[in-house]
């Protein structure tokens, strides 16, 4: 469905294929929040591009410039570049 909605956008489709590929230059990584992440906004985390925050098993969808802040026990889903 996501590819179909993006099909008119060549570069977006290429990037989605890259993410889906096992040998692409970018991957989705799920990781626990580190102590140095706690209290930060998602945009302040620079280990990758955080695209989703999971708290207590539930995605936190209210992502904006003022929140949410990462707390102990959160999971981060981020896009990272692989070399």
Short mmCIF file of N, CA, C and O in Angstrom, two decimals:
data_model
loop_
_atom_site.label_atom_id
_atom_site.label_comp_id
_atom_site.label_asym_id
_atom_site.label_seq_id
_atom_site.Cartn_x
_atom_site.Cartn_y
_atom_site.Cartn_z
N UNK A 1 0.83 -1.20 0.00
CA UNK A 1 0.00 0.00 0.00
C UNK A 1 0.87 1.26 0.00
O UNK A 1 0.59 2.20 -0.71
N UNK A 2 1.92 1.27 0.81
CA UNK A 2 2.79 2.43 0.85
C UNK A 2 3.50 2.64 -0.48
O UNK A 2 3.59 3.76 -0.97
N UNK A 3 3.98 1.57 -1.09
CA UNK A 3 4.61 1.69 -2.40
C UNK A 3 3.62 2.17 -3.44
O UNK A 3 3.96 3.00 -4.28
N UNK A 4 2.41 1.67 -3.38
CA UNK A 4 1.40 2.08 -4.36
C UNK A 4 1.10 3.57 -4.23
O UNK A 4 0.99 4.28 -5.22
N UNK A 5 0.99 4.06 -3.01
CA UNK A 5 0.71 5.49 -2.80
C UNK A 5 1.89 6.35 -3.19
O UNK A 5 1.74 7.52 -3.52
N UNK A 6 3.09 5.80 -3.17
CA UNK A 6 4.28 6.56 -3.49
C UNK A 6 4.71 6.41 -4.95
O UNK A 6 5.68 7.01 -5.37
N UNK A 7 3.99 5.60 -5.71
CA UNK A 7 4.45 5.23 -7.04
C UNK A 7 4.66 6.42 -7.97
O UNK A 7 5.43 6.34 -8.91
N UNK A 8 3.99 7.52 -7.74
CA UNK A 8 4.17 8.71 -8.57
C UNK A 8 5.44 9.47 -8.19
O UNK A 8 5.81 10.42 -8.87
N UNK A 9 6.10 9.04 -7.15
CA UNK A 9 7.29 9.73 -6.65
C UNK A 9 8.48 8.78 -6.73
O UNK A 9 8.76 8.04 -5.81
N UNK A 10 9.19 8.86 -7.84
CA UNK A 10 10.27 7.93 -8.15
C UNK A 10 11.29 7.81 -7.03
O UNK A 10 11.71 6.72 -6.66
N UNK A 11 11.72 8.94 -6.48
CA UNK A 11 12.79 8.90 -5.48
C UNK A 11 12.31 8.32 -4.16
O UNK A 11 13.07 7.65 -3.47
N UNK A 12 11.07 8.58 -3.81
CA UNK A 12 10.51 7.98 -2.60
C UNK A 12 10.44 6.46 -2.75
O UNK A 12 10.76 5.72 -1.82
N UNK A 13 10.01 6.00 -3.92
CA UNK A 13 9.94 4.56 -4.16
C UNK A 13 11.33 3.94 -4.10
O UNK A 13 11.53 2.89 -3.50
N UNK A 14 12.31 4.60 -4.69
CA UNK A 14 13.68 4.09 -4.64
C UNK A 14 14.16 3.96 -3.20
O UNK A 14 14.80 2.98 -2.83
N UNK A 15 13.84 4.95 -2.37
CA UNK A 15 14.28 4.91 -0.98
C UNK A 15 13.57 3.80 -0.21
O UNK A 15 14.18 3.09 0.59
N UNK A 16 12.28 3.62 -0.46
CA UNK A 16 11.55 2.54 0.20
C UNK A 16 12.12 1.18 -0.21
O UNK A 16 12.24 0.28 0.62
N UNK A 17 12.48 1.03 -1.46
CA UNK A 17 13.12 -0.22 -1.90
C UNK A 17 14.45 -0.42 -1.19
O UNK A 17 14.80 -1.52 -0.82
N UNK A 18 15.19 0.66 -1.03
CA UNK A 18 16.47 0.59 -0.33
C UNK A 18 16.26 0.12 1.11
O UNK A 18 17.00 -0.73 1.61
N UNK A 19 15.25 0.67 1.78
CA UNK A 19 14.96 0.24 3.16
C UNK A 19 14.55 -1.22 3.22
O UNK A 19 14.89 -1.93 4.17
N UNK A 20 13.81 -1.67 2.22
CA UNK A 20 13.30 -3.05 2.21
C UNK A 20 14.37 -4.06 1.82
O UNK A 20 14.26 -5.24 2.12
N UNK A 21 15.42 -3.60 1.17
CA UNK A 21 16.46 -4.47 0.67
C UNK A 21 17.44 -4.85 1.78
O UNK A 21 17.79 -4.02 2.61
N UNK A 22 17.90 -6.10 1.75
CA UNK A 22 18.87 -6.53 2.75
C UNK A 22 20.25 -5.95 2.49
O UNK A 22 21.10 -5.93 3.37
N UNK A 23 20.49 -5.48 1.27
CA UNK A 23 21.81 -4.92 0.95
C UNK A 23 21.73 -3.43 0.62
O UNK A 23 22.61 -2.88 -0.02
N UNK A 24 20.68 -2.78 1.10
CA UNK A 24 20.51 -1.35 0.86
C UNK A 24 21.46 -0.50 1.69
O UNK A 24 22.15 -1.01 2.58
N UNK A 25 21.47 0.78 1.43
CA UNK A 25 22.36 1.68 2.16
C UNK A 25 21.73 2.24 3.43
O UNK A 25 22.39 2.92 4.20
N UNK A 26 20.45 1.95 3.65
CA UNK A 26 19.76 2.39 4.86
C UNK A 26 18.91 1.24 5.38
O UNK A 26 18.38 0.45 4.60
N UNK A 27 18.80 1.14 6.70
CA UNK A 27 18.00 0.08 7.32
C UNK A 27 17.18 0.67 8.46
O UNK A 27 17.52 1.71 9.02
N UNK A 28 16.10 -0.03 8.80
CA UNK A 28 15.33 0.30 10.00
C UNK A 28 15.95 -0.46 11.17
O UNK A 28 16.24 -1.65 11.06
N UNK A 29 16.18 0.24 12.25
CA UNK A 29 16.75 -0.40 13.44
C UNK A 29 15.84 -0.12 14.62
O UNK A 29 15.39 1.01 14.82
N UNK A 30 15.57 -1.15 15.39
CA UNK A 30 14.80 -1.01 16.63
C UNK A 30 15.77 -1.18 17.78
O UNK A 30 16.52 -2.16 17.81
N UNK A 31 15.74 -0.22 18.70
CA UNK A 31 16.67 -0.31 19.82
C UNK A 31 16.04 0.30 21.06
O UNK A 31 15.18 1.18 20.98
N UNK A 32 16.49 -0.17 22.22
CA UNK A 32 16.01 0.46 23.46
C UNK A 32 16.62 1.84 23.62
O UNK A 32 17.73 2.10 23.15
N UNK A 33 15.89 2.71 24.28
CA UNK A 33 16.43 4.04 24.59
C UNK A 33 17.63 3.87 25.51
O UNK A 33 17.61 3.08 26.46
N UNK A 34 18.67 4.60 25.22
CA UNK A 34 19.88 4.58 26.04
C UNK A 34 19.76 5.65 27.12
O UNK A 34 18.99 6.62 26.97
N UNK A 35 20.52 5.52 28.19
CA UNK A 35 20.45 6.56 29.24
C UNK A 35 20.68 7.96 28.69
O UNK A 35 20.04 8.91 29.12
N UNK A 36 21.57 8.10 27.69
CA UNK A 36 21.83 9.43 27.14
C UNK A 36 20.69 9.96 26.27
O UNK A 36 20.64 11.14 25.93
N UNK A 37 19.75 9.08 25.88
CA UNK A 37 18.58 9.50 25.11
C UNK A 37 17.47 10.07 26.01
O UNK A 37 16.64 10.86 25.56
N UNK A 38 17.46 9.63 27.26
CA UNK A 38 16.36 9.99 28.17
C UNK A 38 16.26 11.51 28.34
O UNK A 38 17.25 12.20 28.52
N UNK A 39 15.03 12.00 28.22
CA UNK A 39 14.76 13.43 28.36
C UNK A 39 14.87 14.20 27.05
O UNK A 39 14.51 15.37 27.00
N UNK A 40 15.37 13.56 26.01
CA UNK A 40 15.54 14.25 24.73
C UNK A 40 14.28 14.15 23.87
O UNK A 40 13.53 13.18 23.96
N UNK A 41 14.10 15.16 23.02
CA UNK A 41 13.11 15.08 21.95
C UNK A 41 13.67 14.15 20.88
O UNK A 41 14.89 13.99 20.75
N UNK A 42 12.80 13.55 20.09
CA UNK A 42 13.26 12.63 19.05
C UNK A 42 14.23 13.31 18.09
O UNK A 42 15.21 12.71 17.65
N UNK A 43 14.00 14.56 17.76
CA UNK A 43 14.87 15.30 16.84
C UNK A 43 16.25 15.55 17.43
O UNK A 43 17.18 15.89 16.69
N UNK A 44 16.40 15.39 18.72
CA UNK A 44 17.69 15.62 19.37
C UNK A 44 18.55 14.36 19.42
O UNK A 44 19.69 14.41 19.90
N UNK A 45 18.03 13.25 18.93
CA UNK A 45 18.77 11.99 18.90
C UNK A 45 19.42 11.87 17.54
O UNK A 45 18.75 11.95 16.51
N UNK A 46 20.74 11.69 17.53
CA UNK A 46 21.48 11.74 16.28
C UNK A 46 22.12 10.42 15.87
O UNK A 46 22.97 10.40 14.99
N UNK A 47 21.71 9.32 16.49
CA UNK A 47 22.23 8.01 16.08
C UNK A 47 21.59 7.54 14.79
O UNK A 47 22.08 6.61 14.14
N UNK A 48 20.50 8.16 14.42
CA UNK A 48 19.74 7.85 13.21
C UNK A 48 18.54 8.77 13.18
O UNK A 48 18.39 9.63 14.05
N UNK A 49 17.69 8.59 12.19
CA UNK A 49 16.46 9.37 12.10
C UNK A 49 15.35 8.58 12.80
O UNK A 49 14.90 7.55 12.28
N UNK A 50 14.94 9.02 13.97
CA UNK A 50 13.91 8.31 14.72
C UNK A 50 12.57 8.54 14.03
O UNK A 50 12.13 9.68 13.87
N UNK A 51 11.94 7.45 13.61
CA UNK A 51 10.67 7.55 12.89
C UNK A 51 9.49 7.05 13.73
O UNK A 51 8.34 7.28 13.36
N UNK A 52 9.78 6.40 14.84
CA UNK A 52 8.70 5.95 15.71
C UNK A 52 9.23 5.72 17.11
O UNK A 52 10.35 5.27 17.30
N UNK A 53 8.39 6.05 18.07
CA UNK A 53 8.68 5.83 19.49
C UNK A 53 7.65 4.84 20.01
O UNK A 53 6.44 5.04 19.80
N UNK A 54 8.12 3.80 20.67
CA UNK A 54 7.22 2.81 21.28
C UNK A 54 7.36 2.94 22.78
O UNK A 54 8.46 2.86 23.33
N UNK A 55 6.23 3.16 23.46
CA UNK A 55 6.22 3.28 24.91
C UNK A 55 5.20 2.31 25.47
O UNK A 55 4.03 2.34 25.08
N UNK A 56 5.66 1.43 26.35
CA UNK A 56 4.78 0.42 26.95
C UNK A 56 4.06 -0.40 25.90
O UNK A 56 2.88 -0.70 26.03
N UNK A 57 4.76 -0.72 24.81
CA UNK A 57 4.19 -1.56 23.76
C UNK A 57 3.25 -0.85 22.80
O UNK A 57 2.66 -1.48 21.93
N UNK A 58 3.13 0.47 22.93
CA UNK A 58 2.21 1.23 22.09
C UNK A 58 2.96 2.34 21.36
O UNK A 58 3.71 3.08 21.99
N UNK A 59 2.74 2.46 20.04
CA UNK A 59 3.37 3.58 19.32
C UNK A 59 2.85 4.92 19.84
O UNK A 59 1.66 5.09 20.06
N UNK A 60 3.77 5.84 20.05
CA UNK A 60 3.41 7.20 20.44
C UNK A 60 3.34 8.00 19.14
O UNK A 60 4.35 8.16 18.46
N UNK A 61 2.16 8.46 18.79
CA UNK A 61 1.98 9.11 17.50
C UNK A 61 2.04 10.62 17.58
O UNK A 61 2.14 11.28 16.56
N UNK A 62 2.00 11.18 18.76
CA UNK A 62 2.06 12.64 18.92
C UNK A 62 3.53 13.06 18.91
O UNK A 62 4.17 13.23 19.93
N UNK A 63 4.06 13.18 17.71
CA UNK A 63 5.46 13.57 17.56
C UNK A 63 5.49 14.98 16.98
O UNK A 63 5.02 15.22 15.88
N UNK A 64 6.00 15.91 17.74
CA UNK A 64 6.11 17.30 17.27
C UNK A 64 7.31 17.95 17.93
O UNK A 64 8.09 17.28 18.61
N UNK A 65 7.46 19.23 17.77
CA UNK A 65 8.67 19.91 18.26
C UNK A 65 8.72 20.06 19.78
O UNK A 65 9.76 20.42 20.32
N UNK A 66 7.63 19.79 20.48
CA UNK A 66 7.65 19.93 21.94
C UNK A 66 7.47 18.61 22.66
O UNK A 66 7.41 18.58 23.88
N UNK A 67 7.37 17.53 21.97
CA UNK A 67 7.22 16.25 22.66
C UNK A 67 6.99 15.14 21.68
O UNK A 67 6.84 15.40 20.50
N UNK A 68 7.00 13.94 22.08
CA UNK A 68 7.30 13.49 23.43
C UNK A 68 8.80 13.46 23.70
O UNK A 68 9.60 13.48 22.78
N UNK A 69 9.13 13.42 24.95
CA UNK A 69 10.53 13.23 25.34
C UNK A 69 10.72 11.75 25.68
O UNK A 69 9.82 11.10 26.17
N UNK A 70 11.89 11.27 25.39
CA UNK A 70 12.22 9.85 25.61
C UNK A 70 12.34 9.59 27.10
O UNK A 70 12.93 10.38 27.84
N UNK A 71 11.76 8.47 27.54
CA UNK A 71 11.87 8.04 28.93
C UNK A 71 12.46 6.64 28.97
O UNK A 71 12.46 5.91 27.98
N UNK A 72 12.96 6.26 30.13
CA UNK A 72 13.53 4.94 30.34
C UNK A 72 12.50 3.88 29.96
O UNK A 72 11.33 3.99 30.32
N UNK A 73 12.93 2.88 29.20
CA UNK A 73 12.04 1.80 28.79
C UNK A 73 11.45 1.98 27.40
O UNK A 73 10.85 1.06 26.86
N UNK A 74 11.59 3.17 26.80
CA UNK A 74 11.09 3.39 25.45
C UNK A 74 11.91 2.58 24.44
O UNK A 74 13.08 2.28 24.67
N UNK A 75 11.27 2.27 23.32
CA UNK A 75 11.96 1.69 22.17
C UNK A 75 11.94 2.72 21.05
O UNK A 75 10.94 3.41 20.85
N UNK A 76 13.04 2.81 20.33
CA UNK A 76 13.15 3.74 19.22
C UNK A 76 13.28 2.96 17.92
O UNK A 76 14.04 2.00 17.84
N UNK A 77 12.52 3.36 16.92
CA UNK A 77 12.65 2.82 15.58
C UNK A 77 13.30 3.94 14.76
O UNK A 77 12.76 5.04 14.69
N UNK A 78 14.47 3.65 14.21
CA UNK A 78 15.19 4.69 13.49
C UNK A 78 15.73 4.18 12.17
O UNK A 78 15.95 2.99 12.01
N UNK A 79 15.89 5.10 11.25
CA UNK A 79 16.52 4.79 9.97
C UNK A 79 17.99 5.15 10.13
O UNK A 79 18.32 6.27 10.53
N UNK A 80 18.85 4.18 9.84
CA UNK A 80 20.28 4.41 9.94
C UNK A 80 20.96 4.04 8.63
O UNK A 80 20.50 3.15 7.90
N UNK A 81 22.02 4.73 8.32
CA UNK A 81 22.80 4.46 7.12
C UNK A 81 23.83 3.38 7.45
O UNK A 81 24.47 3.43 8.50
N UNK A 82 23.95 2.41 6.55
CA UNK A 82 24.96 1.37 6.70
C UNK A 82 26.01 1.56 5.63
O UNK A 82 25.72 2.05 4.54
N UNK A 83 27.23 1.20 5.96
CA UNK A 83 28.32 1.40 5.00
C UNK A 83 28.83 0.10 4.47
O UNK A 83 28.71 -0.91 5.01
#
